[in-house]
Amino acid sequence: MASSSSSSSTPFPKWQIAVGVGAASAIGLSYWYLKSGRSPLFNSIFRGTSQETNDIQSGTKSEADETPFERAQKFKAEGNALFKNGKYDEAIQSYNKAIAICPPEQANDLSTFFQNRAAAYEQLKKWSAVITDCSKAIELNPKYEKALYRRAKAREIIKDWENCLDDVTCVCLLQNFQNQSALLMADRVLKELGKAHAQEAMKTRKIIMPSKNFIKTYFSSFSEDPVGQMLLEVGQPLGQGELKGFLKAKLAFATEKYEEIVPSCTEEINSSESDSAYIAESLSLRASFYFLCGQFAEAVEDLTTIIENEDYDYKIRVNALIKRASIYMQTEKLEECLNDYETAVELGPNISDVFHHRGQVKLLMDKTDEAREDFQKAVTLNPNFPIAYVQKLYSDYRYALQKQDVGLLMENMDNFRKAIDKFPDCSESYVLFAQVLTERQNFEEANDMYEKALKLNPDNASIFVHNGLLLLQWKNDIEGSVRLMRKAIDLDKKCEFAYETLGTVEVQRGNLILAIELFNKAIELARSEMEMTHLFSLRDAATSQLKVTTSLGITTPLGGM
Ligand SMILES: *[C@@H]1O[C@H](CO)[C@@H](O)[C@H](O)[C@H]1NC(C)=O
Ligand SMILES: *[C@@H]1O[C@H](CO)[C@@H](O)[C@H](O)[C@H]1NC(C)=O
Ligand SMILES: *[C@@H]1O[C@H](CO)[C@@H](O)[C@H](O)[C@H]1NC(C)=O
Ligand SMILES: *[C@@H]1O[C@H](CO)[C@@H](O)[C@H](O)[C@H]1NC(C)=O
């Protein structure tokens, strides 16, 4: 269970989610939920439906006495023997005869003959013949696992992902999600299909401004961003008369008119290029909003302009490097990402944000030792930044876990409690500690932590989602969990995390149509191709399950985990 929600409950904000980390298990999430939601009812539906291809021994009657069915079985046995000796063409000839003579009312046997001929075609790599024969076998026997699996394999080879997925989903359902190779195939196919759908959808993606909370969380993840600090300064007079350019953008930020920010920054950047006081600031702010809206190419362009201009304040340049690194991370350019951090370390060896953000990347790359070093450095440089402080503790926790060192684990728990005393106003401490407590199965205290975090930030949707996940794990309280996740959506209609997580819960309780709707909602809000790929994989898994269960006339399993 601990790894089940590995991607959605990662302790770091969405924009930090790494390439490939936990991707395999994340993609299988829908499957996983369904698998663990298996109930006796589900088992009984399928008991004894599996189809055997075992040879049916033909008798010793003389040919004249044989019925056509008996002769068909004889041809089949002959085909099987030839198949075993690697004589596939000859085996096909025998199966041809078996099929030709077999009475149509012997549907099960006839379907076996087709399936066996498909196996011979498979050996000859004649994929379209494999698919045709499997289809005939399945038509005669819709729950014929072997034929479904063989057709899935052929369809995977010819990259017919969509149909392949339906076949392999069917096999997974029929085998109660016990068949490892089928599950792995499902994961592979979902990944391919998700990627294809995401690439399509990115072309027509609508630009959506994220919610206020999301924007605030983003800016608060930097402790030494001079532009972010200017935005938060209140009381500084903005000047007289109608504001223009960067100052107008600043006012727009303060009054949450986020749509005005990019145009105002552009106004500043385009106006008096030589003597404007706020070019670097405007480029940085515009880049942040391009990024927040998922316009990565535009953001990289502005950040690069900042990075390459040695006249700009080095703190703004270091911050631009961190922001560009984070975009590279999300576009699966790991090398460029790490290069930007190298440059940032050279340029700003005293800036804690560099180490804090690189620590997150290292943690996601499973380089726990390097992550700890980075976090330690960040905390040394800036001991009063709570987010880096508790994330360091989280990396210590991962380290203690790796070393299986109980003493270190206990010490780590103590340190978390001290951190909460030290930074009682930082919801991040409570939420991270709650996740550690959840992993340690200390559910009650974890729940306390979420409640405290919610007291501090009653309108933070993502805390409600985390708390909902806890209820699921702790008490298998699906109703309670759904209630909290619904609440998150009420608070923040743009909370992708809530739609995604609730979607997986709805898959688990068999509400596939609702789940698909929720995944679609999350897809609309996704900002990167990587996020979309993951979400499409979840949605496609649910869609396929819906199709297959409907066509097989079964219901999805009820009940809990
Ligand atoms: C998975 O299912 C297929 C089709 O029934 C079967 O041929 C294969 O042996 C199974 N594999 C495992 C590992 O159970
Ligand atoms: C919301 O809570 C999360 C913890 O889940 C925290 O990281 C984030 O900073 C919070 N956002 C705001 C705006 O308080
Ligand atoms: C700002 O300048 C850029 C480059 O010089 C140009 O492409 C763009 O159209 C200008 N935008 C506005 C709003 O003037
Ligand atoms: C970093 O901080 C140390 C100690 O405060 C100082 O001596 C050094 O000059 C600083 N380096 C930079 C590049 O700011």
Coordinates of C-alpha atoms and ligand atoms in Angstrom, one line a residue:
M1 CA 0.0 0.0 0.0
A2 CA 2.8 2.4 0.9
S3 CA 3.8 2.7 -2.7
S4 CA 0.3 2.8 -4.1
S5 CA -0.1 6.5 -4.0
S6 CA 3.6 7.2 -4.6
S7 CA 3.0 9.6 -7.4
S8 CA 0.0 11.4 -6.3
S9 CA 1.1 11.9 -2.7
T10 CA 4.6 12.8 -3.4
P11 CA 5.6 15.3 -0.7
F12 CA 6.7 17.8 -3.3
P13 CA 4.6 20.2 -5.3
K14 CA 3.4 19.1 -8.7
W15 CA 5.9 21.0 -10.7
Q16 CA 8.7 19.1 -9.1
I17 CA 7.5 15.7 -10.0
A18 CA 10.3 14.0 -11.7
V19 CA 10.9 12.1 -14.9
G20 CA 10.0 8.5 -14.5
V21 CA 10.0 8.4 -10.8
G22 CA 7.3 6.1 -9.7
A23 CA 5.9 6.3 -13.2
A24 CA 5.5 2.5 -13.6
S25 CA 3.5 2.1 -10.5
A26 CA 1.6 5.3 -11.1
I27 CA 0.5 4.2 -14.5
G28 CA -0.8 1.0 -13.0
L29 CA -2.7 2.9 -10.4
S30 CA -6.1 2.3 -11.8
Y31 CA -5.2 -1.3 -12.1
W32 CA -3.8 -1.5 -8.7
Y33 CA -6.9 -0.1 -7.1
L34 CA -9.1 -2.5 -9.0
K35 CA -6.8 -5.4 -8.1
S36 CA -6.9 -4.7 -4.4
G37 CA -10.6 -4.0 -4.6
R38 CA -11.2 -7.6 -5.6
S39 CA -14.1 -9.3 -3.7
P40 CA -15.4 -12.8 -3.4
L41 CA -18.2 -11.8 -5.7
F42 CA -15.7 -11.0 -8.4
N43 CA -13.9 -14.3 -7.9
S44 CA -17.1 -16.3 -8.2
I45 CA -18.1 -14.6 -11.5
F46 CA -15.1 -16.1 -13.2
R47 CA -14.7 -19.4 -11.5
G48 CA -14.2 -22.2 -13.9
T49 CA -14.5 -20.1 -17.1
S50 CA -11.0 -20.5 -18.1
Q51 CA -10.5 -22.4 -21.3
E52 CA -8.1 -25.3 -21.5
T53 CA -6.4 -26.3 -24.7
N54 CA -5.4 -29.6 -23.4
D55 CA -5.5 -32.3 -26.0
I56 CA -8.7 -34.2 -26.0
Q57 CA -7.6 -37.8 -26.7
S58 CA -9.2 -39.3 -29.6
G59 CA -10.5 -42.8 -29.3
T60 CA -9.4 -45.8 -31.3
K61 CA -12.4 -46.3 -33.4
S62 CA -12.0 -47.0 -37.1
E63 CA -12.3 -44.1 -39.4
A64 CA -15.7 -45.2 -40.7
D65 CA -17.2 -45.1 -37.2
E66 CA -15.9 -41.7 -36.4
T67 CA -18.2 -38.7 -36.2
P68 CA -17.0 -35.5 -37.9
F69 CA -16.3 -34.1 -34.5
E70 CA -14.1 -37.0 -33.6
R71 CA -12.2 -36.6 -36.8
A72 CA -11.8 -32.9 -36.2
Q73 CA -10.2 -33.7 -32.8
K74 CA -7.9 -36.2 -34.5
F75 CA -6.7 -33.5 -36.9
K76 CA -6.2 -31.2 -34.0
A77 CA -4.1 -33.7 -32.2
E78 CA -2.1 -34.2 -35.3
G79 CA -1.6 -30.4 -35.6
N80 CA -0.5 -30.2 -31.9
A81 CA 2.1 -33.0 -32.5
L82 CA 3.4 -31.2 -35.6
F83 CA 3.5 -27.9 -33.7
K84 CA 5.5 -29.5 -30.9
N85 CA 8.1 -30.6 -33.5
G86 CA 8.3 -27.1 -34.9
K87 CA 6.5 -28.0 -38.1
Y88 CA 4.2 -24.9 -38.1
D89 CA 3.1 -24.9 -41.7
E90 CA 2.1 -28.5 -41.5
A91 CA 0.4 -27.9 -38.2
I92 CA -1.6 -25.2 -39.8
Q93 CA -2.7 -27.6 -42.5
S94 CA -4.0 -30.0 -39.9
Y95 CA -5.8 -27.3 -38.0
N96 CA -7.3 -26.2 -41.3
K97 CA -8.8 -29.7 -41.7
A98 CA -10.0 -29.7 -38.1
I99 CA -11.7 -26.4 -38.5
A100 CA -13.3 -27.4 -41.8
I101 CA -14.8 -30.6 -40.5
C102 CA -15.8 -29.5 -37.0
P103 CA -19.6 -29.2 -36.5
P104 CA -20.3 -25.5 -35.7
E105 CA -22.3 -26.5 -32.6
Q106 CA -19.0 -27.6 -31.0
A107 CA -18.2 -24.0 -30.4
N108 CA -15.7 -24.4 -27.6
D109 CA -13.6 -27.0 -29.5
L110 CA -13.8 -25.0 -32.7
S111 CA -12.6 -22.0 -30.8
T112 CA -9.6 -24.0 -29.5
F113 CA -8.8 -25.1 -33.1
F114 CA -8.7 -21.4 -34.2
Q115 CA -6.6 -20.5 -31.1
N116 CA -4.1 -23.3 -31.9
R117 CA -3.8 -22.2 -35.5
A118 CA -3.2 -18.7 -34.2
A119 CA -0.3 -20.1 -32.1
A120 CA 1.2 -21.6 -35.2
Y121 CA 0.8 -18.3 -37.1
E122 CA 2.5 -16.6 -34.2
Q123 CA 5.5 -18.8 -34.6
L124 CA 5.7 -17.7 -38.2
K125 CA 5.3 -14.1 -37.2
K126 CA 2.2 -13.7 -39.3
W127 CA 0.5 -11.2 -37.0
S128 CA -2.6 -10.4 -39.0
A129 CA -3.4 -14.1 -39.3
V130 CA -2.8 -14.4 -35.6
I131 CA -5.3 -11.6 -34.9
T132 CA -7.9 -13.0 -37.4
D133 CA -7.8 -16.5 -35.8
C134 CA -7.8 -15.2 -32.3
S135 CA -10.8 -13.1 -33.2
K136 CA -12.7 -16.1 -34.4
A137 CA -11.8 -18.0 -31.3
I138 CA -13.0 -15.2 -29.1
E139 CA -16.2 -14.8 -31.1
L140 CA -17.0 -18.4 -30.2
N141 CA -15.8 -18.0 -26.6
P142 CA -15.7 -14.5 -25.4
K143 CA -13.8 -15.3 -22.2
Y144 CA -11.1 -17.3 -23.8
E145 CA -8.0 -16.0 -22.0
K146 CA -5.4 -17.7 -24.1
A147 CA -6.8 -16.3 -27.3
L148 CA -7.2 -12.8 -25.8
Y149 CA -3.7 -12.8 -24.5
R150 CA -2.3 -14.0 -27.8
R151 CA -4.2 -11.4 -29.7
A152 CA -3.0 -8.8 -27.2
K153 CA 0.6 -9.8 -27.9
A154 CA 0.1 -9.6 -31.7
R155 CA -1.6 -6.2 -31.4
E156 CA 1.3 -5.0 -29.2
I157 CA 3.8 -5.9 -31.8
I158 CA 1.9 -4.1 -34.6
K159 CA 1.4 -1.2 -32.2
D160 CA -2.4 -1.3 -32.2
W161 CA -2.4 0.1 -28.7
E162 CA -6.1 0.8 -28.2
N163 CA -7.3 -2.6 -29.2
C164 CA -4.4 -4.3 -27.4
L165 CA -5.3 -2.5 -24.2
D166 CA -8.9 -3.9 -24.4
D167 CA -7.6 -7.4 -24.8
V168 CA -5.0 -7.2 -22.1
T169 CA -7.6 -5.5 -19.7
C170 CA -9.9 -8.4 -20.4
V171 CA -7.1 -10.9 -19.5
C172 CA -6.3 -9.0 -16.3
L173 CA -10.0 -9.0 -15.3
L174 CA -10.5 -12.7 -16.1
Q175 CA -7.4 -13.6 -14.2
N176 CA -8.1 -11.5 -11.2
F177 CA -5.1 -9.3 -11.8
Q178 CA -2.9 -12.2 -10.8
N179 CA -1.1 -12.6 -14.1
Q180 CA 2.2 -10.7 -13.9
S181 CA 3.0 -10.7 -17.6
A182 CA -0.4 -9.4 -18.5
L183 CA -0.1 -6.7 -15.9
L184 CA 3.2 -5.6 -17.2
M185 CA 1.9 -5.6 -20.7
A186 CA -1.0 -3.4 -19.6
D187 CA 1.4 -1.0 -18.0
R188 CA 3.5 -0.8 -21.2
V189 CA 0.5 -0.3 -23.4
L190 CA -1.0 2.3 -21.1
K191 CA 2.2 4.2 -21.2
E192 CA 2.3 4.2 -25.0
L193 CA -1.3 5.1 -25.4
G194 CA -1.1 7.8 -22.7
K195 CA 1.9 9.3 -24.5
A196 CA 0.1 9.3 -27.9
H197 CA -3.0 10.9 -26.4
A198 CA -1.0 13.5 -24.6
Q199 CA 1.0 14.5 -27.7
E200 CA -2.3 15.0 -29.5
A201 CA -3.9 16.9 -26.7
M202 CA -0.9 19.2 -26.2
K203 CA -1.5 20.6 -29.6
T204 CA -4.9 21.9 -28.6
R205 CA -4.4 22.5 -24.9
K206 CA -6.2 25.5 -23.6
I207 CA -4.1 27.9 -21.5
I208 CA -5.5 27.9 -18.0
M209 CA -4.5 30.2 -15.2
P210 CA -4.0 28.0 -12.1
S211 CA -5.7 28.8 -8.8
K212 CA -4.5 31.5 -6.4
N213 CA -3.3 28.8 -4.0
F214 CA -1.2 27.1 -6.6
I215 CA 0.4 30.4 -7.6
K216 CA 1.1 31.4 -4.0
T217 CA 2.6 28.0 -3.3
Y218 CA 4.8 28.4 -6.3
F219 CA 6.3 31.7 -5.3
S220 CA 6.6 30.6 -1.7
S221 CA 8.9 27.7 -2.7
F222 CA 11.7 30.2 -3.3
S223 CA 13.2 32.0 -0.3
E224 CA 15.6 34.2 -2.3
D225 CA 13.8 35.3 -5.4
P226 CA 14.2 39.1 -5.4
V227 CA 11.2 39.4 -7.8
G228 CA 9.0 37.2 -5.6
Q229 CA 9.9 39.3 -2.6
M230 CA 9.0 42.5 -4.5
L231 CA 5.6 41.0 -5.2
L232 CA 5.0 40.3 -1.6
E233 CA 6.1 43.6 -0.3
V234 CA 3.0 45.5 0.7
G235 CA 3.0 49.1 1.7
Q236 CA 5.7 50.1 -0.7
P237 CA 4.1 53.0 -2.6
L238 CA 3.3 52.1 -6.2
G239 CA 3.4 55.7 -7.5
Q240 CA 0.9 58.1 -8.6
G241 CA -1.6 58.0 -11.5
E242 CA -2.2 55.2 -13.8
L243 CA 0.3 52.4 -13.5
K244 CA 2.1 50.9 -16.4
G245 CA 4.5 48.0 -17.0
F246 CA 6.0 46.1 -14.1
L247 CA 4.3 48.2 -11.5
K248 CA 1.0 47.5 -13.0
A249 CA 1.9 43.8 -13.0
K250 CA 2.8 44.1 -9.3
L251 CA -0.6 45.6 -8.5
A252 CA -2.3 42.9 -10.6
F253 CA -0.5 40.3 -8.5
A254 CA -1.6 41.9 -5.2
T255 CA -5.2 42.2 -6.4
E256 CA -5.1 38.7 -7.9
K257 CA -5.8 39.9 -11.4
Y258 CA -3.4 37.4 -12.8
E259 CA -4.5 37.7 -16.4
E260 CA -3.0 41.2 -16.5
I261 CA 0.4 40.2 -15.5
V262 CA 1.9 38.9 -18.7
P263 CA 0.7 41.8 -20.8
S264 CA 1.9 44.3 -18.2
C265 CA 5.3 42.7 -18.1
T266 CA 5.4 42.7 -21.9
E267 CA 4.6 46.4 -21.9
E268 CA 7.6 47.0 -19.6
I269 CA 9.9 44.8 -21.7
N270 CA 8.9 46.3 -25.0
S271 CA 8.8 49.9 -23.9
S272 CA 12.0 51.7 -23.1
E273 CA 14.4 48.8 -23.4
S274 CA 17.5 50.9 -22.5
D275 CA 16.4 52.8 -19.5
S276 CA 13.5 50.9 -17.9
A277 CA 14.3 49.9 -14.3
Y278 CA 12.5 46.6 -14.3
I279 CA 13.4 44.7 -17.4
A280 CA 15.0 41.7 -15.6
E281 CA 12.1 41.7 -13.1
S282 CA 9.5 41.8 -15.8
L283 CA 11.2 38.9 -17.7
S284 CA 11.3 36.9 -14.5
L285 CA 7.7 37.5 -13.6
R286 CA 6.5 36.9 -17.1
A287 CA 8.5 33.6 -17.2
S288 CA 6.9 32.5 -14.0
F289 CA 3.4 33.1 -15.3
Y290 CA 4.2 31.4 -18.6
F291 CA 5.4 28.5 -16.6
L292 CA 2.4 28.4 -14.3
C293 CA 0.2 28.4 -17.4
G294 CA 2.1 25.6 -19.0
Q295 CA 3.7 27.7 -21.7
F296 CA 7.1 26.2 -21.2
A297 CA 8.7 27.3 -24.5
E298 CA 7.9 30.9 -23.8
A299 CA 9.1 30.6 -20.2
V300 CA 12.4 29.1 -21.2
E301 CA 13.0 31.9 -23.7
D302 CA 12.5 34.6 -21.1
L303 CA 14.6 32.8 -18.5
T304 CA 17.4 32.3 -21.0
T305 CA 17.4 36.0 -21.8
I306 CA 17.9 36.6 -18.1
I307 CA 20.6 33.9 -17.6
E308 CA 22.6 35.2 -20.5
N309 CA 22.7 38.8 -19.5
E310 CA 25.5 39.4 -17.1
D311 CA 24.4 42.9 -16.2
Y312 CA 21.3 41.6 -14.4
D313 CA 21.3 41.1 -10.6
Y314 CA 22.9 37.7 -10.0
K315 CA 20.1 36.7 -7.6
I316 CA 17.6 37.1 -10.4
R317 CA 19.8 35.1 -12.7
V318 CA 20.3 32.3 -10.2
N319 CA 16.6 32.1 -9.6
A320 CA 16.1 32.0 -13.4
L321 CA 18.5 29.0 -13.6
I322 CA 16.5 27.2 -10.9
K323 CA 13.2 27.9 -12.7
R324 CA 14.6 26.8 -16.0
A325 CA 16.0 23.6 -14.4
S326 CA 12.6 22.8 -13.2
I327 CA 11.1 23.1 -16.7
Y328 CA 13.8 20.8 -18.0
M329 CA 12.9 18.3 -15.4
Q330 CA 9.3 18.3 -16.4
T331 CA 10.2 18.0 -20.1
E332 CA 12.4 15.0 -19.4
K333 CA 15.7 16.9 -20.1
L334 CA 17.5 15.7 -17.0
E335 CA 21.0 16.5 -18.2
E336 CA 20.1 20.1 -19.0
C337 CA 18.4 20.3 -15.6
L338 CA 21.5 19.2 -13.7
N339 CA 23.7 21.5 -15.8
D340 CA 21.6 24.5 -14.9
Y341 CA 22.0 23.6 -11.2
E342 CA 25.8 23.4 -11.7
T343 CA 25.8 26.9 -13.2
A344 CA 23.6 28.1 -10.4
V345 CA 26.0 26.7 -7.8
E346 CA 28.9 28.6 -9.5
L347 CA 26.9 31.8 -9.8
G348 CA 25.3 31.8 -6.4
P349 CA 27.2 29.5 -4.0
N350 CA 25.5 31.2 -1.0
I351 CA 21.9 31.0 -2.3
S352 CA 20.1 28.3 -0.4
D353 CA 17.3 27.9 -3.0
V354 CA 19.8 26.3 -5.4
F355 CA 20.5 23.5 -3.0
H356 CA 17.0 23.2 -1.7
H357 CA 15.6 22.7 -5.2
R358 CA 18.4 20.5 -6.4
G359 CA 17.8 18.4 -3.3
Q360 CA 14.3 17.7 -4.4
V361 CA 15.5 16.6 -7.8
K362 CA 18.0 14.3 -6.3
L363 CA 15.4 12.8 -4.0
L364 CA 13.2 12.1 -6.9
M365 CA 16.1 10.5 -8.7
D366 CA 16.5 8.3 -5.6
K367 CA 19.9 9.7 -4.9
T368 CA 19.2 10.1 -1.2
D369 CA 22.8 10.8 -0.1
E370 CA 23.3 13.6 -2.5
A371 CA 19.8 15.0 -1.7
R372 CA 20.7 15.1 2.0
E373 CA 23.9 16.9 1.3
D374 CA 22.0 19.5 -0.7
F375 CA 19.3 20.0 1.8
Q376 CA 21.8 20.3 4.6
K377 CA 23.6 23.0 2.7
A378 CA 20.3 24.8 2.0
V379 CA 19.5 24.7 5.7
T380 CA 22.9 25.9 6.7
L381 CA 22.7 28.8 4.3
N382 CA 19.2 29.8 5.4
P383 CA 18.2 28.2 8.7
N384 CA 14.9 30.1 8.8
F385 CA 13.3 28.8 5.7
P386 CA 10.9 26.2 7.0
I387 CA 10.1 24.4 3.7
A388 CA 13.8 23.5 3.1
Y389 CA 14.1 22.6 6.7
V390 CA 11.3 20.0 6.8
Q391 CA 12.2 18.7 3.3
K392 CA 15.7 18.0 4.7
L393 CA 14.0 16.0 7.5
Y394 CA 12.1 14.1 4.9
S395 CA 15.3 13.2 3.1
D396 CA 16.7 12.1 6.5
Y397 CA 13.7 9.9 6.9
R398 CA 14.3 8.3 3.5
Y399 CA 17.9 7.7 4.4
A400 CA 17.0 6.1 7.8
L401 CA 14.6 3.9 5.9
Q402 CA 17.2 2.8 3.4
K403 CA 19.6 2.0 6.2
Q404 CA 16.9 0.3 8.2
D405 CA 18.2 2.1 11.1
V406 CA 15.6 2.2 13.9
G407 CA 17.7 4.6 16.0
L408 CA 17.9 7.1 13.2
L409 CA 14.2 6.7 12.5
M410 CA 13.3 7.5 16.1
E411 CA 15.6 10.5 16.0
N412 CA 14.0 11.6 12.8
M413 CA 10.5 11.5 14.3
D414 CA 11.8 13.6 17.2
N415 CA 13.3 16.1 14.8
F416 CA 10.0 16.5 13.0
R417 CA 8.2 17.2 16.2
K418 CA 10.9 19.8 17.0
A419 CA 10.5 21.4 13.6
I420 CA 6.8 21.8 14.1
D421 CA 7.5 23.6 17.4
K422 CA 10.0 25.7 15.6
F423 CA 7.8 26.5 12.6
P424 CA 4.3 26.2 13.9
D425 CA 2.9 28.4 11.1
C426 CA 4.2 26.3 8.2
S427 CA 1.6 23.8 6.9
E428 CA 4.3 22.1 4.9
S429 CA 5.8 20.7 8.2
Y430 CA 2.6 19.1 9.3
V431 CA 1.8 17.7 5.9
L432 CA 5.3 16.1 5.4
F433 CA 5.3 14.7 8.9
A434 CA 1.8 13.3 8.3
Q435 CA 3.1 11.5 5.3
V436 CA 6.0 10.0 7.2
L437 CA 3.6 9.0 10.0
T438 CA 1.2 7.4 7.5
E439 CA 4.1 5.3 6.1
R440 CA 4.9 4.3 9.7
Q441 CA 1.2 3.3 10.1
N442 CA 0.8 5.9 12.8
F443 CA -2.5 6.9 11.3
E444 CA -4.0 8.7 14.3
E445 CA -1.2 11.1 14.7
A446 CA -1.0 11.7 11.0
N447 CA -4.7 12.6 11.1
D448 CA -3.9 15.1 13.9
M449 CA -1.2 16.7 11.7
Y450 CA -3.6 17.2 8.8
E451 CA -6.2 18.7 11.1
K452 CA -3.6 21.1 12.4
A453 CA -2.5 22.0 8.9
L454 CA -6.1 22.6 7.9
K455 CA -6.6 24.9 10.9
L456 CA -3.7 27.0 9.6
N457 CA -4.8 26.8 6.0
P458 CA -8.5 26.0 5.8
D459 CA -8.6 26.8 2.1
N460 CA -5.7 24.7 1.0
A461 CA -7.3 22.0 -1.2
S462 CA -4.3 19.7 -1.4
I463 CA -4.3 19.2 2.4
F464 CA -7.9 17.9 2.1
V465 CA -6.8 15.5 -0.6
H466 CA -3.9 14.2 1.5
N467 CA -6.3 13.8 4.5
G468 CA -8.7 11.9 2.3
L469 CA -6.0 9.5 1.2
L470 CA -5.2 8.9 4.8
L471 CA -8.8 8.0 5.7
L472 CA -8.7 5.5 2.9
Q473 CA -5.6 3.8 4.1
W474 CA -6.4 4.1 7.8
K475 CA -10.0 3.0 8.0
N476 CA -10.8 2.1 4.5
D477 CA -13.3 5.0 4.8
I478 CA -14.3 5.5 1.2
E479 CA -17.2 7.8 2.0
G480 CA -15.2 10.0 4.3
S481 CA -12.3 10.1 1.9
V482 CA -14.6 11.1 -1.0
R483 CA -16.2 13.8 1.1
L484 CA -12.8 15.4 1.8
M485 CA -11.8 15.2 -1.8
R486 CA -15.1 16.7 -2.9
K487 CA -14.4 19.5 -0.4
A488 CA -11.0 20.1 -2.0
I489 CA -12.7 20.5 -5.4
D490 CA -15.3 22.9 -4.0
L491 CA -12.5 25.0 -2.5
D492 CA -10.4 24.9 -5.7
K493 CA -12.1 24.1 -9.0
K494 CA -8.6 23.9 -10.6
C495 CA -7.1 21.4 -8.2
E496 CA -5.8 18.8 -10.6
F497 CA -4.4 16.7 -7.7
A498 CA -8.0 16.4 -6.3
Y499 CA -9.6 15.4 -9.6
E500 CA -6.9 12.8 -10.2
T501 CA -7.0 11.3 -6.8
L502 CA -10.7 11.2 -6.5
G503 CA -10.8 9.6 -10.0
T504 CA -8.7 6.7 -8.7
V505 CA -10.9 6.3 -5.7
E506 CA -14.0 6.2 -8.0
V507 CA -12.3 3.5 -10.1
Q508 CA -11.8 1.6 -6.9
R509 CA -15.4 1.5 -6.1
G510 CA -16.5 0.7 -9.6
N511 CA -17.8 4.2 -10.6
L512 CA -15.9 4.0 -13.9
I513 CA -18.0 6.6 -15.7
L514 CA -17.5 9.1 -12.9
A515 CA -13.8 8.3 -12.8
I516 CA -13.4 9.0 -16.5
E517 CA -15.1 12.3 -16.1
L518 CA -12.7 13.3 -13.2
F519 CA -9.7 12.2 -15.2
N520 CA -10.8 14.3 -18.1
K521 CA -11.2 17.3 -15.8
A522 CA -7.6 16.7 -14.5
I523 CA -6.4 16.5 -18.1
E524 CA -7.9 19.9 -19.0
L525 CA -5.9 21.3 -16.1
A526 CA -2.6 19.5 -16.8
R527 CA 0.3 21.8 -17.7
S528 CA 2.8 19.5 -19.1
E529 CA 2.9 16.6 -21.5
M530 CA 4.4 14.4 -18.7
E531 CA 1.4 15.1 -16.4
M532 CA -1.0 14.5 -19.3
T533 CA 0.7 11.2 -20.2
H534 CA 0.1 10.0 -16.7
L535 CA -3.5 11.2 -16.6
F536 CA -4.4 9.8 -20.0
S537 CA -2.9 6.4 -18.8
L538 CA -5.3 6.5 -15.9
R539 CA -8.2 7.5 -18.0
D540 CA -7.5 5.0 -20.7
A541 CA -7.2 2.2 -18.1
A542 CA -10.7 3.2 -16.7
T543 CA -12.2 3.5 -20.2
S544 CA -10.9 0.1 -21.2
Q545 CA -12.2 -1.5 -18.0
L546 CA -15.6 0.1 -18.7
K547 CA -15.7 -1.2 -22.2
V548 CA -14.6 -4.7 -21.3
T549 CA -16.8 -5.1 -18.2
T550 CA -19.8 -3.9 -20.3
S551 CA -19.1 -6.2 -23.2
L552 CA -18.5 -9.2 -20.9
G553 CA -21.6 -8.3 -19.0
I554 CA -19.9 -8.2 -15.6
T555 CA -19.9 -5.6 -12.9
T556 CA -16.7 -4.2 -11.5
P557 CA -15.9 -5.4 -8.0
L558 CA -17.5 -3.7 -5.1
G559 CA -16.0 -3.2 -1.7
G560 CA -12.8 -1.9 -0.2
M561 CA -9.1 -2.3 -0.6
Ligands
LIG1 C1 -0.9 -15.2 -18.3 O1 -2.1 -15.6 -19.1 C2 -1.8 -16.2 -20.3 C3 -3.2 -16.4 -21.0 O2 -4.0 -17.2 -20.2 C4 -1.0 -17.5 -20.1 O3 -0.7 -18.1 -21.3 C5 0.2 -17.1 -19.3 O4 0.9 -18.3 -19.0 C6 -0.1 -16.4 -18.0 N1 1.2 -16.0 -17.4 C7 1.4 -16.0 -16.1 C8 2.7 -15.6 -15.6 O5 0.5 -16.4 -15.3
LIG2 C1 -0.9 24.0 0.7 O1 -0.4 22.9 1.3 C2 0.7 22.3 0.8 C3 1.0 21.1 1.6 O2 0.3 20.0 1.1 C4 1.9 23.3 0.9 O3 3.0 22.8 0.3 C5 1.5 24.6 0.2 O4 2.5 25.5 0.4 C6 0.2 25.1 0.7 N1 -0.2 26.2 -0.1 C7 -0.6 27.4 0.5 C8 -0.9 28.5 -0.4 O5 -0.6 27.5 1.7
LIG3 C1 7.1 43.1 -27.9 O1 8.4 42.9 -28.6 C2 8.5 41.6 -29.2 C3 9.9 41.5 -29.7 O2 10.5 42.7 -30.1 C4 7.4 41.5 -30.3 O3 7.5 40.3 -31.0 C5 6.1 41.7 -29.7 O4 5.1 41.6 -30.7 C6 6.0 42.9 -28.9 N1 4.7 42.9 -28.2 C7 3.9 44.0 -28.0 C8 2.7 43.7 -27.2 O5 4.2 45.1 -28.4
LIG4 C1 29.4 33.7 0.8 O1 29.3 33.9 2.2 C2 30.6 34.0 2.8 C3 30.4 34.1 4.3 O2 29.3 34.9 4.6 C4 31.4 35.2 2.2 O3 32.6 35.3 2.8 C5 31.5 35.0 0.7 O4 32.1 36.1 0.2 C6 30.1 34.8 0.1 N1 30.2 34.5 -1.3 C7 29.5 35.1 -2.2 C8 29.8 34.7 -3.6 O5 28.6 35.8 -1.9

